[in-house]
Amino acid sequence: MNAINPNKRLINTNIDIFIDLIVFSFIVVIAVNYDYQGHLAPVSLYTVFLLGILWCICRVCFFLFPVFSKQVTYAIIILGLVEGVWGLGQLYNLLPSSHFVFKTTGSFFNPGPYGGFIALIFPLTLHFWLVFRHKNKILEHVFLAVGIILLSVFPATLSRTAWIAAIIGCILVLFFDTNAIAKLRNIEKRNPPRVILATAIMIVLFIGGIYGIFHLKKNSANGRLFMWKITALAIKESPAKGVGLGGFPAAYAQAQMDYFKSGIGSETEKLVAGSPEYAFNEYLRIFLEQGVLGGILFLLLTVFIIRSGIRNKQIGASGSFLTLSVFAFASYPYYLWEFLVMWVLLGSVCVSKTEKAHRKKKTKRNIYNSILFLIVLFACTLLCLKQLQLYSQAKKEWTKIRPLYNMRSYQSVMDGYAQLYPRLNHDQKFVFEYAVALNAMQEYGKADSILARGLQLSCDPMFYNVKGRNYHEMKKYKEAETCYLNSTYLLPERIYPYYLLTKLYADSANYQPEKMKRAAHAVLEKEPKVHSTAINEMRDEVKKILKSKEIEDEK
């Protein structure tokens, strides 16, 4: 037995080092695939580097001080408890919400990510409740109270993905913390029919639950399925290298335009189509941006971290990491720094040994090397933070002058926006505002180049609409038509681009009566998703245009 243990420890150590190598390789793939000329996502790139540094810091600290891994999991539960109390305060109107529609958002901007964050706390809480259930009554009741608080606010998030993710993560904890597998095997030996019946009932309940959750918000679910379909089509265009970090919006927009332009899109798909900032499936997004190699590396990383956590007896962290990984299948957690930090913390805990299992001797040389490595990491952290500070400062300056833009005092913001553009040309909202201001000031050539930049950053059809208006005012009618048509292909049920097409075809210098009538018919007949005064105003103007053109034609 003693002869086997050293070999097992060696294998376990090698697997942990292998995971570190996958982390490093994945970061290298992101860095190599990144478009440094276009520089579409500099903040995301530096964030990736910082996360890599955080991973290394955690691994070194957990090696030197194994007890830190448990302290980190306690800290995560405390954060979850704070979020749970925060959400309850919002639910009962004791605290303000971060969203103008939804009440329960915690510190997040909407209930979706909030539900995901609460979900990943459940497996950790369940694990420690099971651990202390027969050992420490006080701690047992503390973790039970935490679970009750989280459960009280969880349904209010209405996040179906978070519900499913929490259940799956908790099942993992129950399986390995209660020896459920061994118990099931004993039952199977003694009474196989009962196991088959129980399995069949569980499958039926699972399918019924998924069906019910799907129909809870059917249109939303259909919308996500359509997003996944379009993202998969976009992956086919560049499967090997991917489109690089920050390339998702433009690639998605092009794939959706091609799809609807081909005429194969159904009416349901046209209704649920949108211009998403996120893929609502992080794995598809990673395959699209980082190519097949990056996607496979990330999947391997996810699987190996969970397996390593189970092997290292970090069951609670493994369950929470699994919850986060499941949540990423139908949401966008890896766009938010809170979830990225949780990914690193939980992942590094999973890969680290528990204090009891940690038997590796720490020589003076190992300690000195670790301290030197931490100093190097600290220096790299300062360099990354310095770069991020430049972008943060630019955003603060933009916030100060933005009220002038909202008041349409475009002349007043021109100099400020021009100075901020080199540091904020990765922010689609800033780029859009700058382009609109340039268009209003009749600087059409410069506005056109800024709008072209915007199309690299966003799949919002408004960039095509404003670009088309810009061309129209430059009397470049063919280019304007192309932009408006691209907008209709991107979102076929939007009325605004058809309104702009009507005005374009009604222009006396570009008069095309048949095309004008078709575009006008779309404005008057299409059913908007949301009725508004703007729709009524557009329809009234289109009627006036048709009436005036009929009079002109009669003359």
Coordinates of C-alpha atoms in Angstrom, one line a residue:
M1 CA 0.0 0.0 0.0
N2 CA 2.8 2.4 0.9
A3 CA 4.5 1.6 -2.4
I4 CA 1.4 2.8 -4.3
N5 CA 0.7 6.1 -2.4
P6 CA 3.8 7.9 -3.7
N7 CA 2.8 7.0 -7.3
K8 CA -0.7 8.2 -6.8
R9 CA 0.6 11.5 -5.3
L10 CA 2.9 11.9 -8.3
I11 CA 0.0 11.3 -10.7
N12 CA -2.2 13.8 -8.9
T13 CA 0.6 16.4 -8.9
N14 CA 1.2 15.9 -12.6
I15 CA -2.5 16.4 -13.3
D16 CA -2.5 19.7 -11.3
I17 CA 0.5 20.9 -13.3
F18 CA -1.2 19.8 -16.5
I19 CA -4.2 22.0 -15.6
D20 CA -1.8 24.9 -15.0
L21 CA -0.3 24.3 -18.5
I22 CA -3.8 24.3 -20.0
V23 CA -4.5 27.6 -18.3
F24 CA -1.3 29.1 -19.7
S25 CA -2.0 27.6 -23.2
F26 CA -5.5 29.1 -23.3
I27 CA -4.2 32.5 -22.4
V28 CA -1.5 32.2 -25.1
V29 CA -4.2 31.3 -27.6
I30 CA -6.2 34.4 -26.7
A31 CA -3.1 36.6 -27.0
V32 CA -2.0 35.1 -30.4
N33 CA -5.6 35.3 -31.9
Y34 CA -6.1 38.9 -30.7
D35 CA -6.3 41.6 -33.4
Y36 CA -3.7 44.1 -32.1
Q37 CA -4.3 46.3 -35.1
G38 CA -8.0 46.6 -34.7
H39 CA -7.7 46.5 -30.9
L40 CA -11.4 45.7 -30.4
A41 CA -11.3 44.6 -26.7
P42 CA -8.3 46.0 -24.9
V43 CA -10.0 46.0 -21.5
S44 CA -10.9 42.4 -22.0
L45 CA -7.4 41.5 -23.0
Y46 CA -5.8 43.1 -20.0
T47 CA -8.5 41.5 -17.8
V48 CA -7.5 38.0 -19.2
F49 CA -3.9 38.8 -18.3
L50 CA -4.9 39.8 -14.8
L51 CA -7.0 36.7 -14.4
G52 CA -3.9 34.6 -15.4
I53 CA -1.9 36.4 -12.8
L54 CA -4.6 35.9 -10.1
W55 CA -4.6 32.1 -11.0
C56 CA -0.8 32.0 -10.4
I57 CA -1.1 34.0 -7.1
C58 CA -3.8 31.6 -5.8
R59 CA -1.8 28.5 -6.8
V60 CA 1.3 29.8 -5.0
C61 CA -0.6 31.0 -1.9
F62 CA -2.5 27.7 -1.6
F63 CA 0.7 25.8 -1.9
L64 CA 2.5 27.9 0.8
F65 CA -0.6 28.2 3.0
P66 CA -3.1 25.3 2.3
V67 CA -5.6 26.7 4.9
F68 CA -6.1 29.7 2.6
S69 CA -8.2 27.6 0.2
K70 CA -10.8 27.0 2.9
Q71 CA -10.8 30.7 3.9
V72 CA -11.5 31.6 0.3
T73 CA -14.5 29.4 0.2
Y74 CA -15.8 30.9 3.4
A75 CA -15.2 34.4 1.9
I76 CA -17.3 33.4 -1.2
I77 CA -20.1 32.2 1.0
I78 CA -20.0 35.5 3.0
L79 CA -20.2 37.5 -0.3
G80 CA -23.2 35.3 -1.3
L81 CA -24.9 36.0 2.0
V82 CA -24.4 39.8 1.5
E83 CA -25.9 39.5 -2.0
G84 CA -28.8 37.4 -0.6
V85 CA -29.6 40.0 2.1
W86 CA -29.2 42.7 -0.5
G87 CA -31.7 41.0 -2.8
L88 CA -34.2 40.5 0.1
G89 CA -34.0 44.2 0.9
Q90 CA -34.8 45.0 -2.7
L91 CA -37.6 42.5 -2.8
Y92 CA -39.3 44.1 0.2
N93 CA -38.6 47.7 -1.1
L94 CA -36.1 48.4 1.7
L95 CA -33.2 48.9 -0.8
P96 CA -33.1 50.4 -4.3
S97 CA -32.8 48.2 -7.3
S98 CA -30.1 48.6 -10.0
H99 CA -32.8 48.1 -12.8
F100 CA -35.8 50.3 -13.6
V101 CA -38.0 47.2 -14.3
F102 CA -36.8 44.4 -12.1
K103 CA -36.8 44.7 -8.3
T104 CA -34.3 42.0 -7.3
T105 CA -30.9 42.5 -8.8
G106 CA -28.5 42.6 -5.8
S107 CA -25.4 44.5 -6.8
F108 CA -25.8 43.5 -10.4
F109 CA -27.5 45.4 -13.2
N110 CA -30.3 42.8 -13.8
P111 CA -31.6 39.6 -12.2
G112 CA -30.0 37.2 -14.6
P113 CA -26.4 37.5 -13.4
Y114 CA -27.7 38.0 -9.9
G115 CA -29.5 34.6 -10.0
G116 CA -26.3 33.0 -11.4
F117 CA -24.2 34.4 -8.6
I118 CA -26.7 33.2 -5.9
A119 CA -26.8 29.8 -7.7
L120 CA -23.0 29.2 -7.3
I121 CA -23.2 29.8 -3.6
F122 CA -25.7 26.9 -3.0
P123 CA -23.3 24.0 -3.5
L124 CA -20.6 25.5 -1.2
T125 CA -23.3 26.2 1.5
L126 CA -24.7 22.7 1.1
H127 CA -21.2 21.1 1.4
F128 CA -20.4 22.8 4.6
W129 CA -23.8 22.1 6.1
L130 CA -23.2 18.4 5.4
V131 CA -19.7 18.6 6.8
F132 CA -20.7 20.2 10.1
R133 CA -24.1 18.4 10.4
H134 CA -22.9 16.0 13.0
K135 CA -19.8 17.8 14.1
N136 CA -20.7 21.3 15.1
K137 CA -24.3 22.3 15.8
I138 CA -23.6 26.0 15.7
L139 CA -21.9 26.0 12.3
E140 CA -24.6 23.6 11.0
H141 CA -27.3 26.1 11.9
V142 CA -25.2 29.0 10.5
F143 CA -24.9 27.3 7.0
L144 CA -28.5 26.3 7.2
A145 CA -29.5 29.9 7.8
V146 CA -27.4 31.0 4.9
G147 CA -29.1 28.5 2.6
I148 CA -32.6 29.6 3.8
I149 CA -31.7 33.3 3.1
L150 CA -30.4 32.4 -0.4
L151 CA -33.4 30.2 -1.1
S152 CA -35.8 33.0 -0.1
V153 CA -34.5 35.4 -2.7
F154 CA -33.6 32.8 -5.4
P155 CA -37.0 32.3 -7.1
A156 CA -37.5 36.1 -7.4
T157 CA -34.6 36.2 -9.9
L158 CA -36.7 34.2 -12.4
S159 CA -33.4 32.9 -13.9
R160 CA -34.2 29.5 -15.3
T161 CA -30.6 28.8 -16.2
A162 CA -29.5 29.7 -12.6
W163 CA -32.1 27.3 -11.2
I164 CA -30.9 24.4 -13.3
A165 CA -27.3 25.2 -12.6
A166 CA -27.8 25.3 -8.9
I167 CA -29.6 21.9 -8.9
I168 CA -26.9 20.2 -10.9
G169 CA -24.1 21.7 -8.6
C170 CA -26.0 20.5 -5.5
I171 CA -26.5 17.0 -6.9
L172 CA -22.7 16.7 -7.3
V173 CA -22.2 17.7 -3.7
L174 CA -24.9 15.3 -2.5
F175 CA -23.3 12.5 -4.5
F176 CA -19.8 12.8 -3.1
D177 CA -20.6 14.1 0.4
T178 CA -23.2 11.5 1.3
N179 CA -21.6 8.5 -0.4
A180 CA -24.8 8.3 -2.6
I181 CA -23.0 6.3 -5.3
A182 CA -22.1 3.5 -2.9
K183 CA -25.7 3.5 -1.4
L184 CA -27.2 3.4 -4.9
R185 CA -25.0 0.4 -5.8
N186 CA -26.2 -1.5 -2.7
I187 CA -29.8 -0.8 -3.5
E188 CA -29.2 -1.9 -7.1
K189 CA -27.8 -5.2 -6.0
R190 CA -30.7 -5.8 -3.6
N191 CA -33.6 -4.5 -5.6
P192 CA -32.8 -3.7 -9.3
P193 CA -36.4 -3.1 -10.3
R194 CA -36.7 -0.3 -7.7
V195 CA -33.6 1.4 -9.1
I196 CA -35.0 1.2 -12.7
L197 CA -38.3 2.6 -11.6
A198 CA -36.7 5.4 -9.6
T199 CA -34.4 6.3 -12.6
A200 CA -37.4 6.4 -14.9
I201 CA -39.3 8.7 -12.6
M202 CA -36.3 11.0 -12.3
I203 CA -35.9 11.2 -16.1
V204 CA -39.6 12.0 -16.5
L205 CA -39.5 14.6 -13.8
F206 CA -36.3 16.1 -15.3
I207 CA -37.9 16.3 -18.8
G208 CA -41.1 17.7 -17.4
G209 CA -39.1 20.3 -15.4
I210 CA -37.1 21.4 -18.5
Y211 CA -40.4 21.6 -20.5
G212 CA -42.0 23.7 -17.8
I213 CA -39.0 26.0 -17.5
F214 CA -38.8 26.4 -21.3
H215 CA -42.5 27.5 -21.4
L216 CA -42.1 29.8 -18.5
K217 CA -40.6 32.4 -20.9
K218 CA -41.0 30.7 -24.3
N219 CA -40.1 33.7 -26.5
S220 CA -36.9 34.2 -24.5
A221 CA -36.0 30.6 -24.8
N222 CA -36.6 30.6 -28.5
G223 CA -34.5 33.7 -28.8
R224 CA -31.6 32.0 -27.1
L225 CA -31.9 28.9 -29.3
F226 CA -31.8 31.2 -32.4
M227 CA -28.7 33.0 -31.1
W228 CA -27.0 29.7 -30.6
K229 CA -27.9 28.7 -34.2
I230 CA -26.5 32.0 -35.6
T231 CA -23.4 31.7 -33.5
A232 CA -22.8 28.2 -34.8
L233 CA -23.1 29.5 -38.4
A234 CA -20.6 32.2 -37.6
I235 CA -18.2 29.6 -36.2
K236 CA -18.3 27.8 -39.6
E237 CA -16.9 30.9 -41.3
S238 CA -13.6 30.9 -39.3
P239 CA -13.4 27.6 -37.4
A240 CA -9.6 27.3 -37.0
K241 CA -8.3 30.7 -35.8
G242 CA -11.6 32.3 -34.7
V243 CA -12.3 36.0 -34.9
G244 CA -10.3 37.0 -31.8
L245 CA -11.3 38.5 -28.5
G246 CA -14.1 41.1 -29.1
G247 CA -14.9 39.8 -32.5
F248 CA -18.2 38.2 -31.6
P249 CA -20.6 41.1 -32.4
A250 CA -19.4 41.7 -36.0
A251 CA -19.2 38.0 -36.8
Y252 CA -22.7 37.4 -35.3
A253 CA -24.2 40.3 -37.3
Q254 CA -22.7 39.1 -40.6
A255 CA -23.9 35.6 -40.0
Q256 CA -27.5 36.8 -39.1
M257 CA -27.6 39.1 -42.2
D258 CA -26.5 36.2 -44.4
Y259 CA -29.1 33.9 -42.9
F260 CA -32.0 36.2 -43.4
K261 CA -30.8 37.4 -46.8
S262 CA -30.8 33.8 -48.0
G263 CA -34.6 33.7 -47.3
I264 CA -34.5 30.6 -45.1
G265 CA -35.4 32.4 -41.9
S266 CA -38.9 31.5 -40.5
E267 CA -41.4 34.0 -39.2
T268 CA -40.8 32.9 -35.6
E269 CA -37.0 33.5 -36.1
K270 CA -37.6 36.9 -37.5
L271 CA -39.7 37.8 -34.5
V272 CA -37.2 36.6 -31.9
A273 CA -34.1 37.8 -33.7
G274 CA -32.2 40.5 -31.9
S275 CA -28.8 42.2 -31.9
P276 CA -27.3 40.7 -28.8
E277 CA -24.2 41.9 -27.0
Y278 CA -23.7 38.4 -25.7
A279 CA -24.0 34.9 -27.3
F280 CA -25.8 33.6 -24.2
N281 CA -23.6 30.5 -24.5
E282 CA -20.0 31.1 -23.4
Y283 CA -18.7 27.9 -24.9
L284 CA -20.0 28.8 -28.4
R285 CA -18.6 32.4 -27.9
I286 CA -15.2 31.0 -27.1
F287 CA -15.2 28.6 -30.1
L288 CA -16.2 31.6 -32.3
E289 CA -13.6 34.0 -30.9
Q290 CA -10.7 31.6 -30.1
G291 CA -11.3 28.9 -32.8
V292 CA -11.4 25.1 -32.3
L293 CA -8.1 25.0 -30.4
G294 CA -9.2 27.6 -27.9
G295 CA -12.6 26.0 -27.5
I296 CA -11.3 22.6 -26.9
L297 CA -8.7 23.9 -24.4
F298 CA -11.4 25.6 -22.4
L299 CA -13.6 22.6 -22.4
L300 CA -10.7 20.4 -21.2
L301 CA -9.9 23.0 -18.6
T302 CA -13.5 22.9 -17.2
V303 CA -13.7 19.1 -17.1
F304 CA -10.2 18.7 -15.5
I305 CA -10.8 21.3 -12.9
I306 CA -14.1 19.7 -11.7
R307 CA -12.4 16.2 -11.7
S308 CA -9.4 17.6 -9.8
G309 CA -11.7 19.2 -7.2
I310 CA -13.5 15.9 -6.6
R311 CA -10.1 14.0 -6.4
N312 CA -8.7 16.7 -4.0
K313 CA -11.8 16.5 -1.8
Q314 CA -12.8 20.1 -2.6
I315 CA -16.4 19.0 -3.1
G316 CA -18.1 22.3 -2.4
A317 CA -15.8 24.2 -4.7
S318 CA -16.3 21.5 -7.4
G319 CA -20.1 21.8 -7.1
S320 CA -19.9 25.6 -7.3
F321 CA -17.5 25.5 -10.3
L322 CA -19.9 23.0 -12.0
T323 CA -22.8 25.4 -11.3
L324 CA -20.9 28.3 -12.9
S325 CA -20.0 26.1 -15.9
V326 CA -23.6 25.1 -16.4
F327 CA -24.8 28.7 -16.0
A328 CA -22.4 29.6 -18.8
F329 CA -24.3 27.4 -21.2
A330 CA -27.2 29.8 -21.5
S331 CA -26.0 33.1 -20.0
Y332 CA -23.0 35.5 -20.2
P333 CA -21.1 35.2 -16.9
Y334 CA -17.7 35.4 -18.5
Y335 CA -18.4 39.0 -19.6
L336 CA -18.6 40.1 -16.0
W337 CA -15.6 40.5 -13.8
E338 CA -17.4 39.1 -10.7
F339 CA -17.9 35.7 -12.4
L340 CA -14.4 35.7 -13.9
V341 CA -12.9 36.2 -10.5
M342 CA -15.1 33.5 -9.1
W343 CA -14.0 31.2 -11.9
V344 CA -10.4 31.7 -11.0
L345 CA -10.9 31.4 -7.2
L346 CA -13.1 28.3 -7.4
G347 CA -10.9 26.7 -10.1
S348 CA -7.7 27.3 -8.1
V349 CA -9.3 25.9 -4.9
C350 CA -10.4 22.8 -6.9
V351 CA -6.8 22.2 -8.1
S352 CA -5.3 22.7 -4.7
K353 CA -5.0 20.1 -2.0
T354 CA -7.0 20.4 1.2
E355 CA -5.0 21.2 4.3
K356 CA -5.3 17.6 5.6
A357 CA -4.2 16.1 2.3
H358 CA -1.3 18.6 1.8
R359 CA 1.9 16.6 2.7
K360 CA 4.4 18.1 0.3
K361 CA 7.5 19.4 2.1
K362 CA 8.2 23.1 1.5
T363 CA 11.9 23.6 1.3
K364 CA 13.6 27.0 1.7
R365 CA 14.4 26.9 -2.0
N366 CA 10.7 26.4 -2.9
I367 CA 9.6 29.2 -0.6
Y368 CA 12.2 31.6 -2.0
N369 CA 11.3 30.8 -5.5
S370 CA 7.6 31.2 -4.7
I371 CA 8.2 34.6 -3.1
L372 CA 10.3 35.7 -6.1
F373 CA 7.5 34.6 -8.5
L374 CA 4.9 36.5 -6.5
I375 CA 7.1 39.7 -6.8
V376 CA 7.2 39.2 -10.6
L377 CA 3.5 38.7 -10.7
F378 CA 2.9 41.8 -8.6
A379 CA 5.0 43.9 -11.1
C380 CA 2.9 42.5 -14.0
T381 CA -0.3 43.3 -12.1
L382 CA 0.8 46.9 -11.7
L383 CA 1.5 47.2 -15.5
C384 CA -1.9 45.8 -16.4
L385 CA -3.7 48.0 -13.8
K386 CA -1.9 51.1 -15.2
Q387 CA -3.3 50.4 -18.6
L388 CA -6.8 49.7 -17.3
Q389 CA -6.6 53.0 -15.3
L390 CA -6.1 54.9 -18.6
Y391 CA -9.4 53.5 -20.0
S392 CA -11.2 54.0 -16.7
Q393 CA -10.1 57.7 -16.5
A394 CA -11.2 58.2 -20.1
K395 CA -14.6 56.8 -19.2
K396 CA -14.9 59.2 -16.3
E397 CA -14.1 62.1 -18.5
W398 CA -16.7 60.9 -21.0
T399 CA -19.3 60.7 -18.2
K400 CA -18.6 64.4 -17.4
I401 CA -19.3 65.7 -20.9
R402 CA -22.0 63.2 -21.8
P403 CA -24.9 65.3 -20.5
L404 CA -24.1 67.9 -23.2
Y405 CA -24.5 65.2 -25.8
N406 CA -27.8 64.2 -24.3
M407 CA -28.9 67.8 -24.7
R408 CA -27.8 67.6 -28.3
S409 CA -25.2 70.3 -27.8
Y410 CA -23.0 68.5 -30.3
Q411 CA -20.6 71.4 -30.9
S412 CA -19.8 71.5 -27.2
V413 CA -18.7 67.9 -27.1
M414 CA -16.7 67.6 -30.3
D415 CA -13.3 68.5 -29.0
G416 CA -13.8 66.3 -25.9
Y417 CA -15.0 63.3 -27.9
A418 CA -12.1 63.7 -30.4
Q419 CA -9.6 63.6 -27.5
L420 CA -11.2 60.6 -25.9
Y421 CA -11.6 58.6 -29.1
P422 CA -8.1 57.0 -29.1
R423 CA -8.7 55.6 -25.6
L424 CA -12.5 54.8 -26.0
N425 CA -12.7 53.5 -29.6
H426 CA -13.4 50.1 -28.2
D427 CA -16.6 51.2 -26.5
Q428 CA -19.5 50.8 -28.9
K429 CA -21.8 53.4 -27.0
F430 CA -19.1 56.1 -27.1
V431 CA -18.3 55.3 -30.8
F432 CA -22.0 55.6 -31.7
E433 CA -22.4 58.9 -29.9
Y434 CA -19.3 60.4 -31.5
A435 CA -20.5 59.3 -34.9
V436 CA -24.0 60.8 -34.4
A437 CA -22.3 64.1 -33.2
L438 CA -20.1 64.2 -36.3
N439 CA -23.1 63.5 -38.5
A440 CA -25.0 66.3 -36.9
M441 CA -22.1 68.7 -37.4
Q442 CA -22.1 67.6 -41.1
E443 CA -18.6 66.1 -40.9
Y444 CA -19.8 63.2 -43.0
G445 CA -16.5 61.8 -44.0
K446 CA -15.2 61.5 -40.5
A447 CA -18.5 60.2 -39.3
D448 CA -18.4 57.4 -41.9
S449 CA -15.0 56.1 -40.7
I450 CA -16.2 56.2 -37.0
L451 CA -19.4 54.3 -38.0
A452 CA -17.2 51.7 -39.8
R453 CA -15.4 51.2 -36.5
G454 CA -18.7 50.8 -34.7
L455 CA -19.7 48.0 -37.1
Q456 CA -16.6 46.1 -35.9
L457 CA -17.7 46.5 -32.3
S458 CA -21.5 46.0 -32.4
C459 CA -24.3 44.1 -34.1
D460 CA -26.7 46.9 -33.4
P461 CA -28.5 47.8 -36.7
M462 CA -28.5 51.5 -35.7
F463 CA -24.9 51.7 -36.9
Y464 CA -26.2 50.7 -40.4
N465 CA -29.1 53.2 -40.1
V466 CA -26.9 56.1 -39.1
K467 CA -24.3 55.2 -41.7
G468 CA -27.1 55.0 -44.3
R469 CA -28.3 58.5 -43.2
N470 CA -24.8 59.8 -43.5
Y471 CA -24.4 58.5 -47.0
H472 CA -27.9 59.9 -47.9
E473 CA -26.8 63.3 -46.8
M474 CA -23.6 62.9 -48.8
K475 CA -25.8 62.1 -51.8
K476 CA -24.3 58.6 -52.1
Y477 CA -27.6 56.9 -52.7
K478 CA -26.4 53.4 -53.6
E479 CA -24.2 53.2 -50.5
A480 CA -27.1 54.5 -48.3
E481 CA -29.5 51.8 -49.8
T482 CA -26.9 49.1 -49.1
C483 CA -26.7 50.2 -45.4
Y484 CA -30.5 50.3 -45.0
L485 CA -30.9 46.9 -46.6
N486 CA -28.3 45.4 -44.3
S487 CA -30.2 46.8 -41.4
T488 CA -33.4 45.0 -42.7
Y489 CA -31.5 41.8 -43.1
L490 CA -30.1 42.0 -39.6
L491 CA -33.5 42.6 -38.0
P492 CA -36.2 42.0 -40.6
E493 CA -39.1 43.1 -38.3
R494 CA -37.7 46.5 -37.4
I495 CA -39.7 49.3 -39.0
Y496 CA -37.2 52.1 -38.8
P497 CA -34.9 51.0 -41.7
Y498 CA -37.9 50.7 -44.0
Y499 CA -38.9 54.2 -43.0
L500 CA -35.4 55.4 -44.0
L501 CA -35.6 53.5 -47.2
T502 CA -39.0 55.2 -48.0
K503 CA -37.4 58.6 -47.6
L504 CA -34.3 57.5 -49.6
Y505 CA -36.5 56.3 -52.6
A506 CA -38.7 59.4 -52.3
D507 CA -35.7 61.8 -52.7
S508 CA -36.2 63.6 -55.9
A509 CA -32.5 63.0 -56.9
N510 CA -33.0 59.2 -56.3
Y511 CA -36.7 58.8 -57.0
Q512 CA -37.7 55.1 -57.3
P513 CA -41.5 54.8 -57.0
E514 CA -41.8 51.0 -56.9
K515 CA -39.2 50.5 -54.2
M516 CA -40.6 53.5 -52.3
K517 CA -44.1 51.9 -52.2
R518 CA -42.7 48.5 -51.1
A519 CA -40.7 50.2 -48.3
A520 CA -43.7 52.3 -47.3
H521 CA -46.0 49.2 -47.2
A522 CA -43.6 47.6 -44.8
V523 CA -43.7 50.7 -42.5
L524 CA -47.5 50.7 -42.6
E525 CA -48.2 47.0 -42.3
K526 CA -45.5 45.5 -40.2
E527 CA -46.5 44.8 -36.6
P528 CA -44.0 46.4 -34.2
K529 CA -42.8 44.5 -31.1
V530 CA -43.6 47.5 -29.0
H531 CA -46.0 50.2 -30.0
S532 CA -44.7 53.8 -29.5
T533 CA -45.4 57.3 -30.5
A534 CA -42.3 57.1 -32.7
I535 CA -44.0 54.3 -34.8
N536 CA -47.1 56.5 -35.2
E537 CA -45.0 59.5 -36.2
M538 CA -43.1 57.5 -38.9
R539 CA -46.3 56.1 -40.3
D540 CA -47.9 59.5 -40.5
E541 CA -44.8 60.9 -42.3
V542 CA -44.8 57.9 -44.7
K543 CA -48.5 58.6 -45.5
K544 CA -47.7 62.2 -46.2
I545 CA -44.8 61.2 -48.5
L546 CA -47.0 58.8 -50.4
K547 CA -49.7 61.4 -50.8
S548 CA -47.3 64.1 -52.0
K549 CA -45.7 61.7 -54.5
E550 CA -49.1 60.8 -55.8
I551 CA -49.9 64.4 -56.5
E552 CA -46.5 64.9 -58.2
D553 CA -47.0 61.8 -60.3
E554 CA -50.4 63.1 -61.4
K555 CA -48.8 66.4 -62.5

